[in-house]
Tab-separated table of C-alpha atoms in Angstrom:
chain	number	residue	atom	x	y	z
H	1	GLY	CA	-108.077	81.170	-34.388
H	2	VAL	CA	-104.509	82.470	-33.833
H	3	ASP	CA	-101.361	81.763	-35.898
H	4	CYS	CA	-98.331	80.990	-33.693
H	5	GLY	CA	-95.530	83.778	-33.462
H	6	ALA	CA	-91.872	83.242	-32.484
H	7	ASP	CA	-92.578	82.973	-28.726
H	8	SER	CA	-96.374	81.789	-28.501
H	9	ARG	CA	-96.917	79.592	-25.727
H	10	MET	CA	-100.856	79.334	-25.776
H	11	CYS	CA	-102.772	77.209	-28.211
H	12	CYS	CA	-102.098	78.563	-31.859
H	13	ARG	CA	-101.804	77.146	-35.528
H	14	GLN	CA	-98.264	76.515	-36.609
H	15	GLU	CA	-97.896	77.045	-40.451
H	16	PHE	CA	-95.495	74.249	-42.050
H	17	PHE	CA	-95.422	74.217	-45.888
H	18	VAL	CA	-94.125	71.147	-47.608
H	19	ASP	CA	-92.533	71.824	-51.002
H	20	PHE	CA	-92.952	68.889	-53.071
H	21	LYS	CA	-89.755	69.808	-55.013
H	22	GLU	CA	-87.983	69.718	-51.861
H	23	ILE	CA	-88.986	66.254	-51.140
H	24	GLY	CA	-88.442	65.012	-54.774
H	25	TRP	CA	-92.031	64.530	-55.513
H	26	GLU	CA	-92.495	67.075	-58.350
H	27	ASP	CA	-92.352	64.412	-60.986
H	28	TRP	CA	-95.504	62.647	-60.086
H	29	ILE	CA	-97.658	65.188	-58.328
H	30	ILE	CA	-98.677	67.682	-61.155
H	31	GLN	CA	-100.677	70.055	-58.900
H	32	PRO	CA	-100.368	71.867	-56.425
H	33	GLU	CA	-96.604	72.604	-55.581
H	34	GLY	CA	-96.794	71.913	-52.071
H	35	TYR	CA	-98.835	70.872	-49.011
H	36	HIS	CA	-99.695	73.310	-46.129
H	37	MET	CA	-99.332	70.748	-43.297
H	38	ASN	CA	-100.245	73.200	-40.590
H	39	TYR	CA	-100.541	71.720	-37.026
H	40	CYS	CA	-101.818	72.977	-33.519
H	41	ALA	CA	-99.519	73.755	-30.690
H	42	GLY	CA	-99.474	75.236	-27.465
H	43	LEU	CA	-101.093	75.366	-23.953
H	44	CYS	CA	-104.751	75.091	-23.166
H	45	PRO	CA	-105.095	75.814	-19.439
H	46	LEU	CA	-108.661	75.345	-18.316
H	47	HIS	CA	-109.743	78.806	-18.211
H	48	MET	CA	-109.159	78.868	-22.067
H	49	ALA	CA	-111.046	75.725	-22.653
H	50	GLY	CA	-113.559	75.955	-25.446
H	51	ILE	CA	-112.551	79.258	-26.694
H	52	PRO	CA	-111.075	79.105	-30.316
H	53	GLY	CA	-107.768	80.932	-29.968
H	54	LEU	CA	-107.105	83.763	-27.233
H	55	ALA	CA	-109.682	85.657	-25.363
H	56	ALA	CA	-111.423	87.885	-27.753
H	57	SER	CA	-113.125	90.502	-25.536
H	58	PHE	CA	-112.770	92.095	-21.997
H	59	HIS	CA	-115.924	90.066	-20.562
H	60	THR	CA	-114.163	86.698	-21.773
H	61	ALA	CA	-110.979	87.770	-19.985
H	62	VAL	CA	-112.673	88.522	-16.735
H	63	LEU	CA	-114.423	85.163	-17.057
H	64	ASN	CA	-111.300	83.535	-17.678
H	65	ARG	CA	-109.537	85.051	-14.783
H	66	ILE	CA	-112.688	83.702	-12.522
H	67	LYS	CA	-112.342	80.313	-13.926
H	68	ALA	CA	-108.475	80.468	-13.681
H	69	ALA	CA	-108.914	81.083	-9.919
H	70	SER	CA	-111.030	77.976	-9.490
H	71	ALA	CA	-109.742	75.046	-7.969
H	72	ALA	CA	-110.068	72.779	-11.004
H	73	ALA	CA	-107.523	75.252	-13.035
H	74	ALA	CA	-105.008	72.569	-12.757
H	75	VAL	CA	-106.619	70.482	-15.429
H	76	ASP	CA	-105.406	71.397	-18.945
H	77	SER	CA	-107.643	71.016	-22.243
H	78	CYS	CA	-106.109	70.210	-25.754
H	79	CYS	CA	-105.009	72.346	-28.538
H	80	VAL	CA	-106.981	70.871	-31.568
H	81	PRO	CA	-107.925	72.053	-35.157
H	82	THR	CA	-111.271	73.808	-35.456
H	83	GLN	CA	-111.498	74.361	-38.976
H	84	ARG	CA	-109.971	72.076	-41.664
H	85	ARG	CA	-110.206	71.959	-45.494
H	86	PRO	CA	-109.482	69.335	-48.272
H	87	LEU	CA	-106.192	69.037	-50.164
H	88	SER	CA	-106.867	68.724	-53.928
H	89	LEU	CA	-104.074	66.672	-55.744
H	90	LEU	CA	-103.507	65.950	-59.403
H	91	TYR	CA	-101.088	63.127	-59.827
H	92	TYR	CA	-99.854	60.383	-61.919
H	93	ASP	CA	-100.565	57.017	-60.589
H	94	ARG	CA	-98.350	53.992	-60.987
H	95	ASP	CA	-99.724	53.366	-64.364
H	96	SER	CA	-99.165	57.003	-65.509
H	97	ASN	CA	-102.901	57.773	-65.588
H	98	ILE	CA	-103.816	61.305	-64.388
H	99	VAL	CA	-105.665	61.004	-61.144
H	100	LYS	CA	-107.572	64.003	-59.418
H	101	THR	CA	-108.643	63.748	-55.978
H	102	ASP	CA	-109.792	65.858	-52.906
H	103	ILE	CA	-108.523	64.526	-49.739
H	104	PRO	CA	-110.876	65.744	-46.863
H	105	ASP	CA	-109.622	67.396	-43.791
H	106	MET	CA	-105.930	67.584	-44.683
H	107	ILE	CA	-105.255	71.375	-44.303
H	108	VAL	CA	-105.641	72.835	-40.848
H	109	ASP	CA	-107.259	76.514	-40.907
H	110	SER	CA	-107.538	77.253	-37.404
H	111	CYS	CA	-106.978	75.914	-33.871
H	112	GLY	CA	-108.590	76.239	-30.513
H	113	CYS	CA	-108.941	74.525	-27.113
H	114	THR	CA	-111.329	71.793	-26.428
O	1	GLY	CA	-81.010	79.323	-23.295
O	2	ALA	CA	-83.474	81.503	-21.882
O	3	LYS	CA	-86.402	79.667	-23.512
O	4	ALA	CA	-86.502	76.119	-22.233
O	5	ALA	CA	-85.846	73.589	-24.865
O	6	TRP	CA	-89.133	71.713	-24.101
O	7	CYS	CA	-92.400	71.264	-25.592
O	8	PRO	CA	-94.870	73.693	-23.703
O	9	ALA	CA	-97.975	71.580	-24.446
O	10	CYS	CA	-96.591	68.039	-23.829
O	11	GLY	CA	-93.656	68.890	-21.337
O	12	VAL	CA	-90.936	66.686	-23.032
O	13	ALA	CA	-87.747	67.795	-24.615
O	14	SER	CA	-88.538	69.420	-28.114
O	15	LEU	CA	-86.686	68.185	-31.132
O	16	ALA	CA	-83.708	70.207	-32.397
O	17	PRO	CA	-85.009	72.366	-35.391
O	18	GLY	CA	-83.520	70.369	-38.154
O	19	ALA	CA	-84.763	67.067	-36.837
O	20	GLN	CA	-88.165	68.675	-36.130
O	21	ARG	CA	-88.334	69.593	-39.902
O	22	ASP	CA	-87.301	66.132	-40.989
O	23	ALA	CA	-89.950	64.517	-38.718
O	24	LEU	CA	-92.519	66.877	-40.119
O	25	LEU	CA	-91.699	66.132	-43.763
O	26	ALA	CA	-91.774	62.376	-43.194
O	27	LEU	CA	-94.997	62.858	-41.556
O	28	ALA	CA	-96.342	64.691	-44.625
O	29	LYS	CA	-95.216	62.097	-46.950
O	30	GLN	CA	-96.704	59.214	-44.819
O	31	SER	CA	-99.887	61.184	-44.577
O	32	ILE	CA	-100.415	61.867	-48.128
O	33	LEU	CA	-99.406	58.303	-49.245
O	34	ALA	CA	-101.839	56.936	-46.781
O	35	LYS	CA	-104.594	58.888	-47.743
O	36	LEU	CA	-103.898	57.924	-51.587
O	37	ARG	CA	-103.657	54.349	-50.350
O	38	LEU	CA	-100.339	54.286	-52.104
O	39	PRO	CA	-97.725	51.832	-50.413
O	40	GLY	CA	-94.955	54.150	-51.618
O	41	ARG	CA	-94.573	56.994	-54.045
O	42	PRO	CA	-95.295	55.914	-57.814
O	43	GLY	CA	-92.094	55.318	-60.117
O	44	VAL	CA	-91.367	58.222	-62.518
O	45	PRO	CA	-94.190	58.498	-64.719
O	46	GLN	CA	-94.388	58.179	-68.541
O	47	PRO	CA	-96.562	61.379	-69.034
O	48	PRO	CA	-98.916	61.389	-72.075
O	49	SER	CA	-98.030	63.693	-74.962
O	50	ARG	CA	-99.061	67.410	-74.438
O	51	ALA	CA	-101.242	67.195	-77.532
O	52	ALA	CA	-103.113	64.142	-76.312
O	53	LEU	CA	-103.515	65.644	-72.865
O	54	ARG	CA	-104.686	69.098	-73.960
O	55	SER	CA	-107.050	67.404	-76.347
O	56	ALA	CA	-108.390	65.117	-73.761
O	57	LEU	CA	-108.988	67.879	-71.208
O	58	ARG	CA	-110.819	69.774	-73.688
O	59	ARG	CA	-113.091	66.918	-74.670
O	60	MET	CA	-113.673	66.237	-70.954
O	61	ARG	CA	-114.715	69.981	-70.443
O	62	ALA	CA	-117.112	69.836	-73.428
O	63	GLN	CA	-118.703	66.647	-72.116
O	64	ARG	CA	-119.116	67.935	-68.595
O	65	SER	CA	-120.767	71.091	-70.091
O	66	ASP	CA	-123.092	68.763	-71.976
O	67	THR	CA	-124.054	66.537	-68.967
O	68	PRO	CA	-124.068	68.908	-65.760
O	69	GLY	CA	-124.320	67.425	-62.502
O	70	MET	CA	-122.740	64.283	-63.835
O	71	LEU	CA	-121.164	63.509	-60.175
O	72	ARG	CA	-123.063	64.967	-57.296
O	73	ASP	CA	-120.952	65.539	-54.240
O	74	GLY	CA	-121.053	62.412	-51.874
O	75	PRO	CA	-121.268	62.667	-48.270
O	76	GLY	CA	-117.798	63.931	-47.261
O	77	LEU	CA	-116.338	60.695	-49.094
O	78	GLN	CA	-113.073	61.155	-50.953
O	79	GLU	CA	-113.664	61.190	-54.707
O	80	TYR	CA	-111.369	60.457	-57.685
O	81	GLU	CA	-111.409	61.298	-61.435
O	82	VAL	CA	-109.056	59.156	-63.516
O	83	LEU	CA	-107.853	60.103	-67.001
O	84	SER	CA	-106.516	56.865	-68.680
O	85	PHE	CA	-104.976	56.760	-72.220
O	86	ALA	CA	-105.041	53.596	-74.273
O	87	GLU	CA	-102.136	51.339	-74.848
O	88	ALA	CA	-102.371	49.588	-78.386
O	89	GLY	CA	-102.657	45.942	-78.204
O	90	SER	CA	-103.007	43.099	-80.904
O	91	SER	CA	-104.518	44.360	-84.225
O	92	THR	CA	-105.845	42.966	-87.466
O	93	SER	CA	-106.605	44.851	-90.668
O	94	ARG	CA	-109.918	45.931	-89.301
O	95	SER	CA	-109.722	45.533	-85.577
O	96	VAL	CA	-107.393	46.620	-82.667
O	97	HIS	CA	-107.210	45.823	-78.851
O	98	LEU	CA	-106.904	48.832	-76.548
O	99	HIS	CA	-105.567	48.223	-73.186
O	100	PHE	CA	-106.540	50.620	-70.243
O	101	ARG	CA	-104.697	50.014	-66.658
O	102	PHE	CA	-106.305	51.526	-63.550
O	103	SER	CA	-104.376	51.252	-60.104
O	104	GLN	CA	-105.392	48.640	-57.803
O	105	GLU	CA	-105.436	51.287	-54.962
O	106	VAL	CA	-108.323	53.427	-56.705
O	107	ALA	CA	-110.126	50.346	-58.202
O	108	GLY	CA	-109.974	48.272	-54.882
O	109	SER	CA	-111.285	50.909	-52.548
O	110	THR	CA	-113.712	52.893	-54.542
O	111	GLU	CA	-117.091	52.503	-56.411
O	112	ILE	CA	-116.970	53.646	-60.094
O	113	GLN	CA	-119.611	56.252	-60.463
O	114	GLN	CA	-119.109	56.895	-64.106
O	115	ALA	CA	-117.032	55.718	-66.966
O	116	THR	CA	-116.845	57.125	-70.301
O	117	LEU	CA	-114.735	56.019	-73.437
O	118	TYR	CA	-113.610	58.512	-76.030
O	119	LEU	CA	-112.861	57.540	-79.556
O	120	PHE	CA	-111.963	59.625	-82.617
O	121	TRP	CA	-112.921	58.713	-86.250
O	122	ALA	CA	-110.343	60.488	-88.734
O	123	SER	CA	-112.084	59.639	-92.091
O	124	PRO	CA	-114.919	57.115	-91.972
O	125	GLY	CA	-116.398	56.107	-95.389
O	126	ARG	CA	-119.451	57.685	-96.820
O	127	GLY	CA	-122.767	57.297	-95.124
O	128	ALA	CA	-123.433	55.630	-91.767
O	129	GLN	CA	-120.476	53.168	-91.054
O	130	PRO	CA	-121.064	50.084	-88.564
O	131	VAL	CA	-118.384	50.240	-85.793
O	132	THR	CA	-118.526	47.443	-82.972
O	133	VAL	CA	-116.995	48.276	-79.486
O	134	ARG	CA	-116.441	45.312	-77.199
O	135	LEU	CA	-115.294	45.270	-73.769
O	136	LEU	CA	-113.459	42.181	-73.099
O	137	ARG	CA	-112.696	40.068	-69.904
O	138	GLN	CA	-109.238	39.531	-68.597
O	139	ASP	CA	-109.685	35.658	-69.010
O	140	PRO	CA	-107.457	33.661	-71.365
O	141	ASN	CA	-110.344	33.591	-74.102
O	142	MET	CA	-110.890	37.273	-73.776
O	143	THR	CA	-114.656	36.617	-73.617
O	144	VAL	CA	-116.969	39.565	-74.448
O	145	ALA	CA	-118.372	41.279	-71.408
O	146	SER	CA	-120.509	43.927	-73.373
O	147	GLU	CA	-120.787	44.684	-77.169
O	148	THR	CA	-122.180	48.107	-78.491
O	149	ARG	CA	-122.752	48.922	-82.258
O	150	LEU	CA	-122.279	52.343	-83.384
O	151	GLU	CA	-123.091	54.285	-86.582
O	152	VAL	CA	-120.404	56.550	-87.486
O	153	GLN	CA	-121.662	59.406	-89.640
O	154	ARG	CA	-118.698	61.753	-89.830
O	155	PRO	CA	-115.202	62.371	-88.803
O	156	GLY	CA	-114.886	63.329	-85.055
O	157	TRP	CA	-115.212	62.224	-81.330
O	158	THR	CA	-117.670	59.567	-80.215
O	159	THR	CA	-118.145	58.991	-76.427
O	160	LEU	CA	-119.546	55.646	-75.005
O	161	ASP	CA	-120.860	55.322	-71.460
O	162	ILE	CA	-119.066	52.162	-70.117
O	163	GLY	CA	-119.896	52.718	-66.369
O	164	ALA	CA	-121.896	49.417	-65.852
O	165	ALA	CA	-119.456	47.234	-67.630
O	166	VAL	CA	-116.337	48.818	-65.831
O	167	ARG	CA	-118.091	48.258	-62.588
O	168	SER	CA	-118.509	44.387	-63.295
O	169	LEU	CA	-115.063	43.984	-64.702
O	170	PHE	CA	-113.321	45.859	-61.768
O	171	GLY	CA	-114.661	43.304	-59.575
O	172	GLU	CA	-112.113	40.902	-61.238
O	173	THR	CA	-109.114	43.213	-62.095
O	174	PRO	CA	-108.507	47.080	-62.522
O	175	ARG	CA	-107.675	46.372	-66.220
O	176	LEU	CA	-109.843	46.977	-69.015
O	177	THR	CA	-109.490	45.549	-72.745
O	178	VAL	CA	-111.618	47.338	-75.573
O	179	GLU	CA	-111.859	45.892	-78.974
O	180	LEU	CA	-112.658	48.054	-81.852
O	181	GLU	CA	-113.903	46.548	-85.063
O	182	VAL	CA	-114.312	48.804	-88.151
O	183	PRO	CA	-115.477	48.135	-91.860
O	184	GLU	CA	-112.705	46.496	-94.015
O	185	ASP	CA	-111.973	49.442	-96.135
O	186	TRP	CA	-111.360	51.949	-93.215
O	187	GLY	CA	-107.814	50.735	-92.425
O	188	SER	CA	-106.594	50.988	-88.740
O	189	PRO	CA	-109.108	52.776	-86.363
O	190	LEU	CA	-106.218	54.186	-84.544
O	191	PRO	CA	-104.502	57.372	-85.084
O	192	PRO	CA	-100.827	56.894	-86.635
O	193	ASP	CA	-99.092	57.116	-83.038
O	194	HIS	CA	-99.377	57.650	-79.467
O	195	SER	CA	-98.510	61.098	-79.287
O	196	ASP	CA	-101.355	62.041	-81.624
O	197	SER	CA	-103.965	64.387	-80.048
O	198	HIS	CA	-106.842	61.920	-81.091
O	199	TRP	CA	-105.559	59.008	-78.976
O	200	PRO	CA	-108.401	57.080	-77.306
O	201	PHE	CA	-108.853	57.569	-73.644
O	202	VAL	CA	-111.200	56.656	-70.894
O	203	VAL	CA	-112.467	59.078	-67.947
O	204	ALA	CA	-113.760	57.353	-64.801
O	205	GLN	CA	-115.186	58.959	-61.791
O	206	ALA	CA	-114.981	56.893	-58.465
O	207	ARG	CA	-116.105	57.358	-54.915
O	208	ALA	CA	-114.364	55.988	-51.773
O	209	ARG	CA	-116.558	53.071	-50.561
O	210	THR	CA	-118.432	54.073	-47.459
O	211	ARG	CA	-117.176	52.365	-44.264
O	212	HIS	CA	-119.545	49.560	-43.541
O	213	ARG	CA	-120.960	49.904	-39.887
O	214	VAL	CA	-121.938	46.659	-38.291
O	215	GLN	CA	-124.721	47.213	-35.625
O	216	ARG	CA	-124.420	44.651	-32.838
O	217	ARG	CA	-127.062	44.329	-30.120
C-alpha cells in the first residue's frame, strides 16, 4: 500500500495519531500512549481497481492505460483498508479493575482500491 | 488557493484542517468506547498500590508458566483479561468477606473462560490448617454458591479455580463475594492494609460472545 503525501490524490493511507494525553484519557488508559487511527483516502478510477496502492510495474501501467481508455472508465471503485491489525489496550474500568483487551481490526496498515 | 478545497474522493467541500482534526479525534473516542462497550470514559480510577500490582502481575506470570495454553486464541473474537483486587467487607474474629466488582460491560457481553482467586497466607499455624473458601450469592441471605476446603501447610500464595462458580454467578450480577473462614487462633486472614503486596485478587479471562446467527428458510 501507499502512504499519503502532501498532494496525494490517488488511493493511499493517511496516518493519524491520537495522543491519549491530548484528549485527557491518559489517566484511565495505562497502555499504549495513543492510537494510530489511520484511514484510507484518495481516488480509485476504474483502471486502478483491484490493485493495492499504485501500479507496481510497467506491465501493470500499460494494462491500466488500456483499461483507462475503455468506455467503462467513468465508474470509480473505492479506496478501502486492505490490511488491519488489533489495538491492544490496558485500562482501568469503572471499578478500577485492570483490563487488558485486543480490539480486532482497529489499526489500518495499508489501503487499496476495491 | 491552487488546490481545490474539496475532497478528491467524494467531491464535497473538505473540512478546514482544525475542524477535520476535531472530527477525527471525536471519531477516535467514539470508536474506542464503542469497541469497549463503554457508554463514556470511566471516572478517574483509584489505582491499586504499586506493591500489590507488581506482586499480582508476578503471580499471574508464574501461574501462566505453570499452566501454558490456559486460553487458546478464539476465532477472531475480542478477548479480555481482568485483574480485580478485593474490597474488604464485614469480618469476625475468624472470617472475612471479600467483594470483587466487575464491570457490566465485560460481564454482560462476554463468556468467562477462566477465573482464578489468589490468596496469601502470612503465618498459618503448625501443620495442615483447614481453611474454608465460600462464594456467596448476592441475595439478601448471601446463600452459598460454592464451598471449598483448603489445607494450608505453609506461608505463601494459594490459587483457587473459581471459573465455574463465576460463570453461574455472573448470570445474575457482575459482583463476587468470597467468604474466608480460618482457624480461631489465626486472627484476621487479611494482610494489615489494602496497599500490602499480598492483598487478595481475582484474574478472569473472558471472550466476547459469538454473534448468534439465526438461519431462516
